[in-house]
mmCIF file of C-alpha atoms in Angstrom:
data_model
loop_
_atom_site.group_PDB
_atom_site.id
_atom_site.type_symbol
_atom_site.label_atom_id
_atom_site.label_comp_id
_atom_site.label_asym_id
_atom_site.label_seq_id
_atom_site.Cartn_x
_atom_site.Cartn_y
_atom_site.Cartn_z
ATOM 1 C CA ILE A 1 99.023 97.836 100.166
ATOM 2 C CA VAL A 2 95.943 97.677 97.868
ATOM 3 C CA MET A 3 95.256 101.467 97.813
ATOM 4 C CA ILE A 4 91.370 102.315 95.472
ATOM 5 C CA PHE A 5 90.353 105.987 94.680
ATOM 6 C CA ASP A 6 86.155 106.921 95.006
ATOM 7 C CA ILE A 7 85.827 109.764 93.812
ATOM 8 C CA ASP A 8 82.104 111.347 95.015
ATOM 9 C CA LEU A 9 80.921 113.040 91.374
ATOM 10 C CA GLU A 10 79.835 116.559 92.492
ATOM 11 C CA ARG A 11 79.780 119.974 91.635
ATOM 12 C CA CYS A 12 81.406 119.676 88.435
ATOM 13 C CA VAL A 13 81.856 123.393 87.078
ATOM 14 C CA ASP A 14 84.626 121.731 84.565
ATOM 15 C CA ARG A 15 82.104 119.816 82.182
ATOM 16 C CA GLY A 16 84.311 116.724 82.636
ATOM 17 C CA GLU A 17 88.387 118.738 81.904
ATOM 18 C CA ARG A 18 89.456 116.383 84.624
ATOM 19 C CA PHE A 19 87.727 113.178 84.234
ATOM 20 C CA ARG A 20 89.598 112.995 81.089
ATOM 21 C CA LYS A 21 92.669 114.217 82.511
ATOM 22 C CA ILE A 22 92.315 111.124 85.436
ATOM 23 C CA ALA A 23 91.158 108.556 82.534
ATOM 24 C CA GLU A 24 94.355 109.617 80.558
ATOM 25 C CA LEU A 25 96.438 108.120 83.590
ATOM 26 C CA ASN A 26 94.463 104.456 82.115
ATOM 27 C CA ARG A 27 93.861 103.079 85.983
ATOM 28 C CA PRO A 28 90.917 101.551 87.938
ATOM 29 C CA PHE A 29 89.152 103.411 90.794
ATOM 30 C CA ILE A 30 85.696 103.898 91.629
ATOM 31 C CA ILE A 31 82.354 106.338 90.172
ATOM 32 C CA SER A 32 79.997 107.514 93.022
ATOM 33 C CA VAL A 33 77.030 108.935 91.249
ATOM 34 C CA VAL A 34 73.923 111.082 92.896
ATOM 35 C CA PRO A 35 71.461 110.317 90.540
ATOM 36 C CA ILE A 36 69.165 113.498 91.130
ATOM 37 C CA LEU A 37 71.899 115.256 89.360
ATOM 38 C CA PHE A 38 71.294 113.499 85.917
ATOM 39 C CA LEU A 39 67.293 114.855 86.279
ATOM 40 C CA PRO A 40 67.262 118.603 86.166
ATOM 41 C CA LYS A 41 63.765 118.394 85.796
ATOM 42 C CA HIS A 42 63.608 117.374 89.415
ATOM 43 C CA GLU A 43 61.161 118.633 91.895
ATOM 44 C CA ALA A 44 63.902 119.718 93.647
ATOM 45 C CA TYR A 45 65.726 121.700 91.431
ATOM 46 C CA LYS A 46 62.233 124.156 91.508
ATOM 47 C CA ARG A 47 62.476 124.653 94.830
ATOM 48 C CA GLY A 48 65.485 125.558 95.348
ATOM 49 C CA ILE A 49 67.418 123.208 96.586
ATOM 50 C CA TYR A 50 69.641 122.982 94.529
ATOM 51 C CA PRO A 51 70.961 125.840 92.442
ATOM 52 C CA ALA A 52 69.057 125.559 88.552
ATOM 53 C CA ASP A 53 72.516 125.269 87.262
ATOM 54 C CA TYR A 54 74.051 122.291 89.918
ATOM 55 C CA TYR A 55 73.737 118.812 87.306
ATOM 56 C CA TYR A 56 75.831 116.511 85.396
ATOM 57 C CA HIS A 57 76.076 118.041 82.052
ATOM 58 C CA ALA A 58 76.128 116.484 78.629
ATOM 59 C CA GLU A 59 79.940 116.045 78.751
ATOM 60 C CA ILE A 60 79.759 114.500 82.032
ATOM 61 C CA ILE A 61 77.075 111.336 80.634
ATOM 62 C CA ASP A 62 79.107 111.060 78.254
ATOM 63 C CA PHE A 63 82.025 110.214 79.954
ATOM 64 C CA LEU A 64 80.673 108.319 82.453
ATOM 65 C CA LYS A 65 79.038 105.878 79.022
ATOM 66 C CA GLN A 66 82.111 105.687 78.548
ATOM 67 C CA ALA A 67 83.765 104.780 81.828
ATOM 68 C CA ALA A 68 80.655 102.180 82.141
ATOM 69 C CA LYS A 69 82.447 100.339 79.382
ATOM 70 C CA ILE A 70 86.085 100.549 81.173
ATOM 71 C CA PRO A 71 87.188 97.191 82.929
ATOM 72 C CA GLY A 72 88.470 98.465 86.146
ATOM 73 C CA ILE A 73 86.001 101.230 86.577
ATOM 74 C CA SER A 74 83.301 100.672 89.267
ATOM 75 C CA PHE A 75 80.187 102.156 89.432
ATOM 76 C CA GLY A 76 78.752 103.252 93.355
ATOM 77 C CA GLN A 77 75.243 105.195 93.711
ATOM 78 C CA GLN A 78 74.960 107.578 96.046
ATOM 79 C CA GLY A 79 71.227 108.034 97.691
ATOM 80 C CA LEU A 80 68.396 109.137 95.201
ATOM 81 C CA VAL A 81 68.187 113.032 96.136
ATOM 82 C CA HIS A 82 70.912 113.403 99.110
ATOM 83 C CA TYR A 83 69.669 115.891 101.278
ATOM 84 C CA CYS A 84 66.728 115.420 104.236
ATOM 85 C CA PRO A 85 63.723 117.451 103.774
ATOM 86 C CA ALA A 86 63.155 117.768 107.909
ATOM 87 C CA CYS A 87 66.584 119.028 107.958
ATOM 88 C CA TYR A 88 66.795 121.706 104.888
ATOM 89 C CA LYS A 89 64.412 123.815 106.328
ATOM 90 C CA GLU A 90 66.538 124.287 109.203
ATOM 91 C CA LYS A 91 69.521 124.844 107.782
ATOM 92 C CA GLU A 92 71.556 127.870 109.442
ATOM 93 C CA LYS A 93 71.693 124.453 112.451
ATOM 94 C CA HIS A 94 71.520 120.996 110.886
ATOM 95 C CA ASP A 95 73.186 119.848 107.686
ATOM 96 C CA PRO A 96 71.143 118.737 105.435
ATOM 97 C CA TRP A 97 72.599 116.524 102.718
ATOM 98 C CA HIS A 98 71.250 113.135 104.327
ATOM 99 C CA GLU A 99 69.266 110.771 102.545
ATOM 100 C CA ASN A 100 69.044 107.225 104.504
ATOM 101 C CA TRP A 101 68.817 108.432 108.438
ATOM 102 C CA CYS A 102 68.813 111.787 110.458
ATOM 103 C CA LEU A 103 70.372 112.478 113.219
ATOM 104 C CA TYR A 104 67.681 113.720 114.265
ATOM 105 C CA GLY A 105 65.641 111.099 114.172
ATOM 106 C CA ASN A 106 64.103 112.297 110.020
ATOM 107 C CA ASN A 107 64.227 108.469 109.623
ATOM 108 C CA LYS A 108 63.032 106.141 107.364
ATOM 109 C CA THR A 109 61.439 102.166 107.173
ATOM 110 C CA LEU A 110 63.087 99.676 105.920
ATOM 111 C CA GLU A 111 60.319 99.280 103.449
ATOM 112 C CA GLN A 112 61.021 103.399 102.702
ATOM 113 C CA GLN A 113 64.566 102.509 101.873
ATOM 114 C CA ILE A 114 64.083 99.634 99.448
ATOM 115 C CA SER A 115 61.882 102.459 97.204
ATOM 116 C CA LEU A 116 64.363 105.095 97.081
ATOM 117 C CA ILE A 117 67.403 103.393 96.509
ATOM 118 C CA ARG A 118 65.914 101.156 93.847
ATOM 119 C CA LYS A 119 64.947 104.435 92.625
ATOM 120 C CA GLY A 120 68.268 106.014 92.020
ATOM 121 C CA LYS A 121 69.194 102.960 91.343
ATOM 122 C CA GLN A 122 67.073 102.170 87.730
ATOM 123 C CA VAL A 123 67.843 106.332 86.822
ATOM 124 C CA VAL A 124 71.641 104.978 87.065
ATOM 125 C CA GLU A 125 70.997 102.195 85.088
ATOM 126 C CA ASP A 126 68.021 104.005 82.715
ATOM 127 C CA ILE A 127 71.150 107.116 82.175
ATOM 128 C CA VAL A 128 74.917 106.062 82.069
ATOM 129 C CA GLY A 129 74.055 101.712 81.257
ATOM 130 C CA VAL A 130 76.192 99.887 84.229
ATOM 131 C CA GLU A 131 75.079 98.308 87.360
ATOM 132 C CA SER A 132 75.823 100.008 91.073
ATOM 133 C CA VAL A 133 78.382 98.306 93.063
ATOM 134 C CA ILE A 134 78.599 100.139 96.594
ATOM 135 C CA TYR A 135 75.827 101.095 97.632
ATOM 136 C CA VAL A 136 77.082 105.233 99.093
ATOM 137 C CA ALA A 137 74.689 106.597 102.034
ATOM 138 C CA PRO A 138 74.836 110.152 101.556
ATOM 139 C CA ASN A 139 77.101 111.641 104.060
ATOM 140 C CA HIS A 140 78.132 108.675 105.095
ATOM 141 C CA GLN A 141 74.476 107.986 107.560
ATOM 142 C CA PHE A 142 72.741 104.681 107.449
ATOM 143 C CA ASP A 143 70.805 102.715 109.920
ATOM 144 C CA GLU A 144 70.637 98.541 109.927
ATOM 145 C CA ASN A 145 67.810 99.547 108.184
ATOM 146 C CA THR A 146 70.182 100.934 104.650
ATOM 147 C CA LYS A 147 72.438 97.838 105.184
ATOM 148 C CA THR A 148 69.382 95.522 104.433
ATOM 149 C CA ALA A 149 67.955 97.940 101.776
ATOM 150 C CA ALA A 150 71.150 97.861 100.150
ATOM 151 C CA ARG A 151 71.675 93.681 100.591
ATOM 152 C CA GLU A 152 68.235 93.262 99.162
ATOM 153 C CA LEU A 153 68.750 95.213 96.018
ATOM 154 C CA GLY A 154 72.104 93.337 94.847
ATOM 155 C CA TYR A 155 75.103 95.419 96.399
ATOM 156 C CA LYS A 156 78.132 93.973 97.052
ATOM 157 C CA TYR A 157 79.956 96.869 99.250
ATOM 158 C CA PHE A 158 78.723 99.111 100.803
ATOM 159 C CA ALA A 159 80.317 102.395 101.961
ATOM 160 C CA ASP A 160 81.287 103.799 105.155
ATOM 161 C CA ARG A 161 83.849 106.633 106.378
ATOM 162 C CA GLY A 162 86.648 105.086 108.377
ATOM 163 C CA ILE A 163 87.436 108.116 111.279
ATOM 164 C CA ILE A 164 89.878 104.484 112.399
ATOM 165 C CA LYS A 165 92.029 102.969 110.550
ATOM 166 C CA LEU A 166 89.636 99.909 109.876
ATOM 167 C CA PRO A 167 89.690 97.237 107.313
ATOM 168 C CA CYS A 168 87.420 96.269 105.199
ATOM 169 C CA TYR A 169 85.279 93.422 106.447
ATOM 170 C CA GLU A 170 82.304 91.545 105.968
ATOM 171 C CA ASP A 171 78.693 92.167 107.572
ATOM 172 C CA ASN A 172 75.981 89.361 106.497
ATOM 173 C CA GLY A 173 76.579 89.570 102.949
ATOM 174 C CA LEU A 174 78.092 93.008 102.036
ATOM 175 C CA ILE A 175 81.233 93.826 102.611
ATOM 176 C CA VAL A 176 82.279 97.200 103.972
ATOM 177 C CA VAL A 177 84.091 99.321 102.528
ATOM 178 C CA PRO A 178 85.594 102.331 105.620
ATOM 179 C CA GLU A 179 86.970 105.545 103.263
ATOM 180 C CA ARG A 180 88.945 107.824 104.606
ATOM 181 C CA ASP A 181 90.420 111.187 103.125
ATOM 182 C CA ILE A 182 93.961 112.012 101.169
ATOM 183 C CA GLU A 183 95.484 112.814 104.248
ATOM 184 C CA GLN A 184 94.433 110.005 106.968
ATOM 185 C CA ARG A 185 95.246 107.446 104.608
ATOM 186 C CA GLY A 186 93.641 103.682 103.916
ATOM 187 C CA GLU A 187 92.315 100.667 102.312
ATOM 188 C CA VAL A 188 90.031 102.924 99.663
ATOM 189 C CA ILE A 189 90.712 107.018 99.203
ATOM 190 C CA TYR A 190 87.158 109.146 98.477
ATOM 191 C CA ALA A 191 87.002 112.402 97.374
ATOM 192 C CA HIS A 192 85.117 115.233 95.942
ATOM 193 C CA TYR A 193 85.671 115.827 92.436
ATOM 194 C CA ASP A 194 86.348 119.004 92.773
ATOM 195 C CA GLU A 195 88.418 118.921 95.937
ATOM 196 C CA ILE A 196 90.868 116.985 93.276
ATOM 197 C CA ALA A 197 91.645 120.314 91.695
ATOM 198 C CA LYS A 198 92.912 121.680 95.264
ATOM 199 C CA GLN A 199 95.759 119.347 95.581
ATOM 200 C CA GLU A 200 95.526 117.723 91.716
ATOM 201 C CA GLU A 201 99.646 116.677 91.526
ATOM 202 C CA ALA A 202 98.704 115.101 95.505
ATOM 203 C CA TYR A 203 95.408 112.827 94.024
ATOM 204 C CA PHE A 204 96.109 112.093 90.640
ATOM 205 C CA ASP A 205 99.460 110.580 92.392
ATOM 206 C CA VAL A 206 96.484 108.396 94.420
ATOM 207 C CA ILE A 207 95.396 107.765 91.398
ATOM 208 C CA ARG A 208 98.485 106.279 89.347
ATOM 209 C CA GLY A 209 98.099 103.636 92.339
ATOM 210 C CA SER A 210 94.224 102.134 92.348
ATOM 211 C CA MET A 211 93.684 99.164 91.921
ATOM 212 C CA PRO A 212 90.663 97.969 91.040
ATOM 213 C CA LEU A 213 87.614 97.404 93.873
ATOM 214 C CA GLY A 214 87.987 93.903 93.311
ATOM 215 C CA SER A 215 91.410 93.505 94.723
ATOM 216 C CA LEU A 216 90.683 94.344 98.157
ATOM 217 C CA LYS A 217 91.169 91.611 100.820
ATOM 218 C CA VAL A 218 88.033 91.102 103.085
ATOM 219 C CA SER A 219 88.345 90.328 106.903
ATOM 220 C CA GLU A 220 86.227 89.657 108.972
ATOM 221 C CA LYS A 221 84.203 92.862 111.636
ATOM 222 C CA PRO A 222 86.461 94.473 113.396
ATOM 223 C CA ALA A 223 85.045 94.664 116.795
ATOM 224 C CA PHE A 224 86.070 98.087 117.047
ATOM 225 C CA ALA A 225 83.796 99.113 114.462
ATOM 226 C CA SER A 226 81.212 100.332 116.275
ATOM 227 C CA PHE A 227 84.131 102.546 118.457
ATOM 228 C CA ASN A 228 84.091 103.947 114.413
ATOM 229 C CA GLU A 229 80.543 104.556 114.268
ATOM 230 C CA LYS A 230 80.263 105.984 117.960
ATOM 231 C CA LEU A 231 83.457 108.537 116.675
ATOM 232 C CA LYS A 232 81.804 109.404 113.302
ATOM 233 C CA ILE A 233 77.928 110.265 114.710
ATOM 234 C CA THR A 234 79.785 112.439 117.620
ATOM 235 C CA ARG A 235 82.420 113.980 114.985
ATOM 236 C CA LYS A 236 78.962 114.803 112.890
ATOM 237 C CA LYS A 237 76.887 116.816 116.184
ATOM 238 C CA VAL A 238 80.181 118.748 116.662
ATOM 239 C CA ARG A 239 80.090 120.141 112.675
ATOM 240 C CA ASP A 240 76.229 120.578 113.449
ATOM 241 C CA LEU A 241 77.294 122.416 116.607
ATOM 242 C CA LEU A 242 80.230 124.867 115.169
ATOM 243 C CA LYS A 243 78.029 125.479 112.311
ATOM 244 C CA VAL A 244 75.614 127.402 114.977
ATOM 245 C CA SER A 245 78.146 129.030 117.193
ATOM 246 C CA ALA A 246 79.601 129.927 113.653
ATOM 247 C CA ASP A 247 76.621 132.343 113.124
#
């Protein structure tokens, strides 16, 4: 079975030490970056959305530039700023870390989504010198406008959250890649960068078997893909309800 590892590059408090260990394994994988984390002077930092030190430091950027030249390593892009302003105002009740589509109706038009994705794409290209091939909607929240925007901007792959086990499938020119966590397993396993430290050996075993993104077998869109979407949204709504009840 083909398996690919996708690192959501957030919370890089070790300045790239773990990345260097991963690179020594000499395996292909996906690096999904958040464009705003290249921009420590962005308005979001001034407004306190992100802590002042929560950005990609020079060591991380240097590693990314080197990784961009290695065959088999692919880059993904997580939106532009990775948060919803309306939900951030109510962050005690709503998880705010989404951007393309919102559970509570703070959604963007196709033109708005094309604009934000294009801006993020340009940031990655300007700083890292690489074109992202997979679009990762922040918090895996998206609508059809998001997919259309990704198609129009030339992405080949589009990440989703696989609540149930789904194959990678073709959707009007996009290859949808369902991602699952290390406990669930699947064709694509994803983890936030800082999570790797919690189970380093287990994740390193996954990376040792990781294959290039182009190795994925692509199926027709399964009939139960819509069921996965409903489960995903339900889980996110329950997450917010539990957040309120915990407070």
